Backbone as a ProteinNet text record, in pm:
[ID]
protein_1_A
[PRIMARY]
XXXXXXXXXXXXXXXXXXXXXXXXXXXXXXXXXXXXXXXXXXXXXXXXXXXXXXXXXXXXXXXXXXXXXXXXXXXXXXXXXXXXXXXXXXXXXXXXXXXXXXXXXXXXXXXXXXXXXX
[TERTIARY]
1510.1	1393.3	1407.1	1460.7	1477.2	1570.7	1671.7	1768	1700.1	1615.4	1543.2	1446.9	1378.8	1284.3	1356.7	1473.7	1553.9	1591.6	1634.2	1673.7	1554.9	1437.6	1316.9	1288.2	1299.9	1274.7	1379.6	1503.7	1612.9	1595	1553.6	1535.9	1398.3	1310	1172.1	1105.2	1127.4	1073.8	925.6	850.8	707.3	676.5	768.9	742.5	868	846.2	954.2	925.7	1024.8	1007.8	1096.4	1034.8	1108.9	1132.1	1253	1290.9	1255.2	1148.5	1098.6	951.8	878	736.7	723.4	625.8	597.2	448.1	415.4	275.7	196.8	65.6	-17	-0.2	12.1	27.5	159.7	267.7	398.5	394	330.7	319.2	246.6	135.2	57.7	139.5	209.5	291	404.1	468.3	577.1	525.2	407.2	349.1	322.3	279.4	256.6	388.3	491	621.2	683.2	683.7	751.1	664.4	533.8	441.7	458.9	469.8	493.1	436.8	408.8	361.8	472.8	435.2	530	477.9	561.7	523.3	632.8	594.8	692.1	719.1	807.8	850.2	730.9	638	522.2	439.4	420.6	342.2	413.8	544.3	622.4	608.2	618.4	605.5	466.5	364.2	227.9	213.3	273.7	266	337.4	451.1	524.1	439.1	379.4	293.4	173	114.3	-1.2	37.6	154.5	200.4	227	267.3	307.3	202	94.7	-10	-73.2	-84.3	-137.4	-266.9	-275	-395.4	-499.6	-623.7	-732.1	-708.4	-662.4	-635.9	-527.2	-421.1	-312	-361	-442.4	-495.6	-585	-666.4	-751.9	-669	-564.1	-478.5	-411.3	-363.1	-299.1	-401.7	-520.4	-625.1	-663	-674.9	-707.1	-596.6	-471.9	-358.9	-356.6	-383.4	-383.9	-496.2	-612.3	-723.9	-691	-632.2	-594.6	-488.8	-398	-294.7	-356.7	-455.4	-516.3	-606.6	-668.2	-768.5	-720.7	-607.5	-565.9	-517.2	-493.1	-442.3	-552.8	-676	-786.9	-797.7	-765.3	-784.6	-709.7	-595.6	-519.9	-591.5	-680.7	-753.2	-872.3	-923.2	-1048.2	-1036	-918.6	-903	-975.7	-1006.9	-1071.6	-1223.7	-1281.2	-1426.7	-1485.6	-1598.1	-1672.9	-1780.9	-1865.7	-1970	-2068.6	-2103.6	-2201	-2337.8	-2440.1	-2573.2	-2651.3	-2734	-2823.5	-2750.4	-2797	-2734.1	-2837.2	-2791.1	-2877.6	-2916.1	-3039	-3085.4	-2989.5	-2950.4	-2864.6	-2716.6	-2677.8	-2534.9	-2470.3	-2537.5	-2481.6	-2592.3	-2572.8	-2670.8	-2646.1	-2737.1	-2725	-2599.4	-2520.2	-2401.4	-2280.4	-2288.2	-2173.5	-2070.6	-1946.8	-1843.4	-1803	-1742.5	-1691.8	-1588.5	-1509.6	-1409.5	-1475.9	-1582.1	-1652.8	-1713.3	-1767.9	-1825.3	-1717.7	-1604.3	-1494.7	-1444.2	-1432.2	-1385.1	-1480	-1609.8	-1709.2	-1704.5	-1689	-1682.9	-1558.9	-1445.6	-1323.8	-1341.6	-1402.2	-1424.7	-1516	-1618.9	-1709.1	-1636.7	-1553.8	-1477.3	-1377.6	-1313.4	-1216.8	-1285.6	-1403.9	-1479	-1515.9	-1561.7	-1597.5	-1475.8	-1360.3	-1237.8	-1197.2	-1208.9	-1173.7	-1267.7	-1395.8	-1491.7	-1466.1	-1431.6	-1403.5	-1279.5	-1186.8	-1062.2	-1085.4	-1184.3	-1209.8	-1268.7
-8022.3	-8045.8	-8174.6	-8276.6	-8404.4	-8388.3	-8305.8	-8282.2	-8212.7	-8115.6	-8044.9	-8140.3	-8222.6	-8319	-8416.6	-8463.2	-8552.4	-8483.7	-8358.5	-8282	-8263.6	-8236.5	-8222.8	-8350.4	-8462.6	-8591.1	-8619.2	-8587.7	-8610.6	-8526.3	-8400.6	-8309.5	-8322.3	-8400.8	-8414.2	-8277.8	-8194	-8057.6	-8058.4	-7970.6	-7957.6	-7852.3	-7760.3	-7645.5	-7605.8	-7553	-7497.7	-7349.1	-7266.5	-7121.4	-7067.5	-6991	-6927.1	-6781.4	-6733.8	-6597	-6499.9	-6527.4	-6438.6	-6470.9	-6376.8	-6406.2	-6515.3	-6602.3	-6704.7	-6699.5	-6730	-6723.5	-6838.5	-6822.4	-6930.6	-7061.9	-7055.1	-7177.5	-7246.9	-7170	-7227.5	-7285.6	-7214.6	-7262.3	-7396.5	-7406.3	-7530.8	-7644.4	-7616.2	-7719.1	-7766.8	-7674.1	-7711.5	-7794.2	-7759.6	-7838.2	-7981.4	-7998.2	-8133.8	-8209.7	-8142.4	-8206.9	-8244.9	-8150.3	-8171.8	-8245.7	-8252.5	-8311.6	-8244.4	-8112.2	-8032.7	-7893.1	-7820.1	-7682.8	-7596.9	-7503.9	-7411.7	-7270.8	-7187	-7047.3	-6957.8	-6834.4	-6740.2	-6629.5	-6541.8	-6432.5	-6348.4	-6319.8	-6237.2	-6300.5	-6430.5	-6499.8	-6496.9	-6509	-6500.5	-6361.3	-6259.1	-6120.9	-6097	-6145.4	-6130.6	-6198	-6313.4	-6383.9	-6306.3	-6248	-6166.7	-6047.9	-5978.4	-5864.8	-5909.7	-6022.8	-6073.4	-6104.7	-6163.8	-6198.3	-6074.6	-5964.9	-5845.5	-5736.2	-5750.2	-5647.7	-5639.1	-5516.9	-5498.1	-5418	-5317.2	-5235.1	-5297.6	-5256.9	-5307.6	-5267.9	-5145.4	-5097.7	-5181.7	-5210.9	-5291.9	-5432.4	-5489.2	-5623.2	-5624.9	-5519.7	-5510.1	-5495.6	-5414.3	-5395.9	-5526.8	-5600	-5728.9	-5827	-5829.5	-5919.8	-5886	-5758	-5715.7	-5757.7	-5736.5	-5776.8	-5927.9	-6001.3	-6147.7	-6197.5	-6135.4	-6173.4	-6145.8	-6029.5	-5995.9	-6092.4	-6132.4	-6229.1	-6366.9	-6404.6	-6537.5	-6555.6	-6449.2	-6459.7	-6537	-6503.1	-6579.9	-6720.7	-6748.5	-6879.3	-6977.2	-6933.7	-7020.8	-7142.8	-7127.9	-7236.7	-7362.6	-7348	-7467.5	-7548.2	-7484.1	-7555.4	-7632.8	-7593.8	-7651.5	-7714.1	-7754.1	-7811.5	-7944.2	-8010.1	-8141	-8133.9	-8015.8	-8005.1	-7961.9	-8017.6	-7971.6	-7877	-7834.5	-7742.3	-7811	-7739	-7787.9	-7734.4	-7810.3	-7765.2	-7723.2	-7624.1	-7581.5	-7514.6	-7540.1	-7480.9	-7411.9	-7359.8	-7289.4	-7156.2	-7114.9	-6988.2	-6875.5	-6796.7	-6682.2	-6713.1	-6838.5	-6868	-6889.3	-6960.3	-6977.5	-7015.2	-6974.5	-7004.7	-7141.1	-7183	-7313.1	-7317.1	-7418.6	-7438	-7356	-7282.3	-7203.5	-7296.7	-7283.4	-7370.9	-7325.8	-7415.6	-7381.1	-7269.7	-7273	-7169.1	-7032.9	-7025.5	-6899	-6850.4	-6942.7	-6908.1	-6851.5	-6918.3	-6870.9	-6735	-6719.1	-6592.3	-6479.2	-6503.6	-6402.3	-6370.4	-6472.7	-6449.2	-6368.3	-6398.2	-6321.5	-6176.7	-6154.7	-6017.7	-5943	-6009.8	-5946.3	-5911.1	-6001.3	-5974.4	-5861.6	-5860.8	-5756.1	-5620.2	-5615.4	-5489.9	-5443.9	-5535.9	-5501.4	-5449.9	-5513.3	-5468.8	-5330.5	-5306.3	-5175.3	-5067.7	-5098.9	-5002.5	-4975.3	-5077	-5059.5	-4973.9	-4982.8	-4907.2	-4759.6	-4729.9	-4592.2	-4505.4
100.2	182.4	263.9	202.2	271.8	391.2	373.2	481.4	600	569.7	676	746.1	667.5	726	818.5	777.1	862.3	992.5	981.7	1099.5	1194.5	1139.2	1221.1	1299.3	1231	1296.9	1403.6	1372.1	1466.9	1593.2	1574.8	1687.9	1753.5	1690.7	1737.1	1750.3	1649.2	1648.7	1613.6	1679.7	1654.2	1549	1529.7	1443.5	1366.9	1246.4	1164.5	1151.7	1182.7	1175.3	1064	972.5	864.4	899.8	875.3	909.1	796.8	728.9	624	602.5	548.2	520.5	414.6	432.7	332.5	300.3	178	134.5	196.8	205.8	260.5	184.2	53.2	-26.5	6.4	13.4	47.3	187.8	279.3	417.1	421.2	349.9	346.6	285.6	175.2	110.1	200.8	269.8	360.4	478.3	528	637.4	593.1	468.4	416.3	402.1	352.9	334	468.2	561.5	689.9	791.4	766.9	863.9	999.9	994.7	1113.8	1089.7	1196.4	1182.7	1123.8	1037.1	975.4	1000	1058.2	1078.9	1024.2	995.8	942.5	1043.8	1005.3	1092.1	1138.5	1046.4	1081.1	1192.9	1185.6	1288.2	1423.6	1421.5	1545.8	1606.5	1522.4	1570.1	1628.3	1559.6	1612.2	1748.2	1764.7	1892.4	2003.1	1970.1	2068.9	2112	2013.7	2047	2129.8	2095.4	2170.5	2315	2333	2468	2553.1	2488.7	2563.9	2569.3	2493.4	2492.9	2631.5	2683	2817.5	2818.7	2734	2732.7	2641.3	2663.3	2579.2	2433.5	2412.8	2276.6	2209.4	2282.3	2226.4	2192.7	2281.7	2256.3	2132.6	2116.6	1998.2	1870.9	1877.1	1759.8	1719.8	1818.2	1789.5	1733	1791.5	1742.2	1598.5	1568.4	1432.4	1335.3	1373.6	1288.6	1269.5	1374.8	1366.2	1274.8	1284	1197.1	1050.5	1024.4	886.7	834.3	920	881.8	855.7	936.2	927	806.2	761.4	655.6	532.9	472	353.6	387.4	513.5	553.8	593.5	590.2	627.9	538.9	413.5	317.9	359.9	424.5	463.4	570.7	644.6	748.9	694.9	578.3	530.4	392.4	350.4	217.2	202.3	311.6	304	300.8	314	320.4	187.2	154.5	38.4	88.5	-0.6	41.8	134.6	238.7	335.8	294.9	313	275.5	398.7	377.7	484.4	598.2	718.6	835.3	921.8	1031.2	1124.2	1062.3	1086.2	1031.8	1066.6	967.2	989.9	994.4	1006.5	1017	881.9	792.8	659.2	562.5	440.1	337.4	278.1	193	129.5	43.8	62	-19.9	21.5	130.8	174.5	237.1	196.3	250.4	389.7	463.3	596.2	584.2	479.2	455.9	441.2	362.5	343.6	474.5	551.7	681.3	774.1	782.9	868	821.8	691	635.2	674.3	662.9	697.2	846.4	929.9	1074.3	1111.8	1049.3	1077.9	1035.3	920.4	875	971.7	1022.5	1118.8	1248.2	1297.8	1419.9	1395.7	1279.2	1246.6	1240	1182.3	1175.7	1316	1399.2	1537.2	1614	1594.3	1662	1613.6	1484.1	1429.1	1482.4	1493.8	1547.2	1695	1770.1	1912.6	1933.2	1838.7	1847	1816.5	1733.2	1688.6	1796.8
[MASK]
++++++++++++++++++++++++++++++++++++++++++++++++++++++++++++++++++++++++++++++++++++++++++++++++++++++++++++++++++++++

């Protein structure tokens, strides 16, 4: 790991790409070690599909796949937050964490995308 970190610093790289799927926990740990963004093969493929999607249906399919991919990775974005209290009516209940709110919003968007596709 130290060797990779040295190489990243030497090359002034912004991102590390793994040629295999990695779990959200491993991804988060590697980002902490390398102090750099870490993505896996699946994320690269999703980005390629997103860049090349032309039809509305293709864009919806890519968005749905990206949302499903993102859902388990949300935790790395909100590890520093504790439970938030209150909130705007209808947006979140008392004590709902930002992570739970984001998870619910992604699920709602994914459902809407799936319905639009049908």
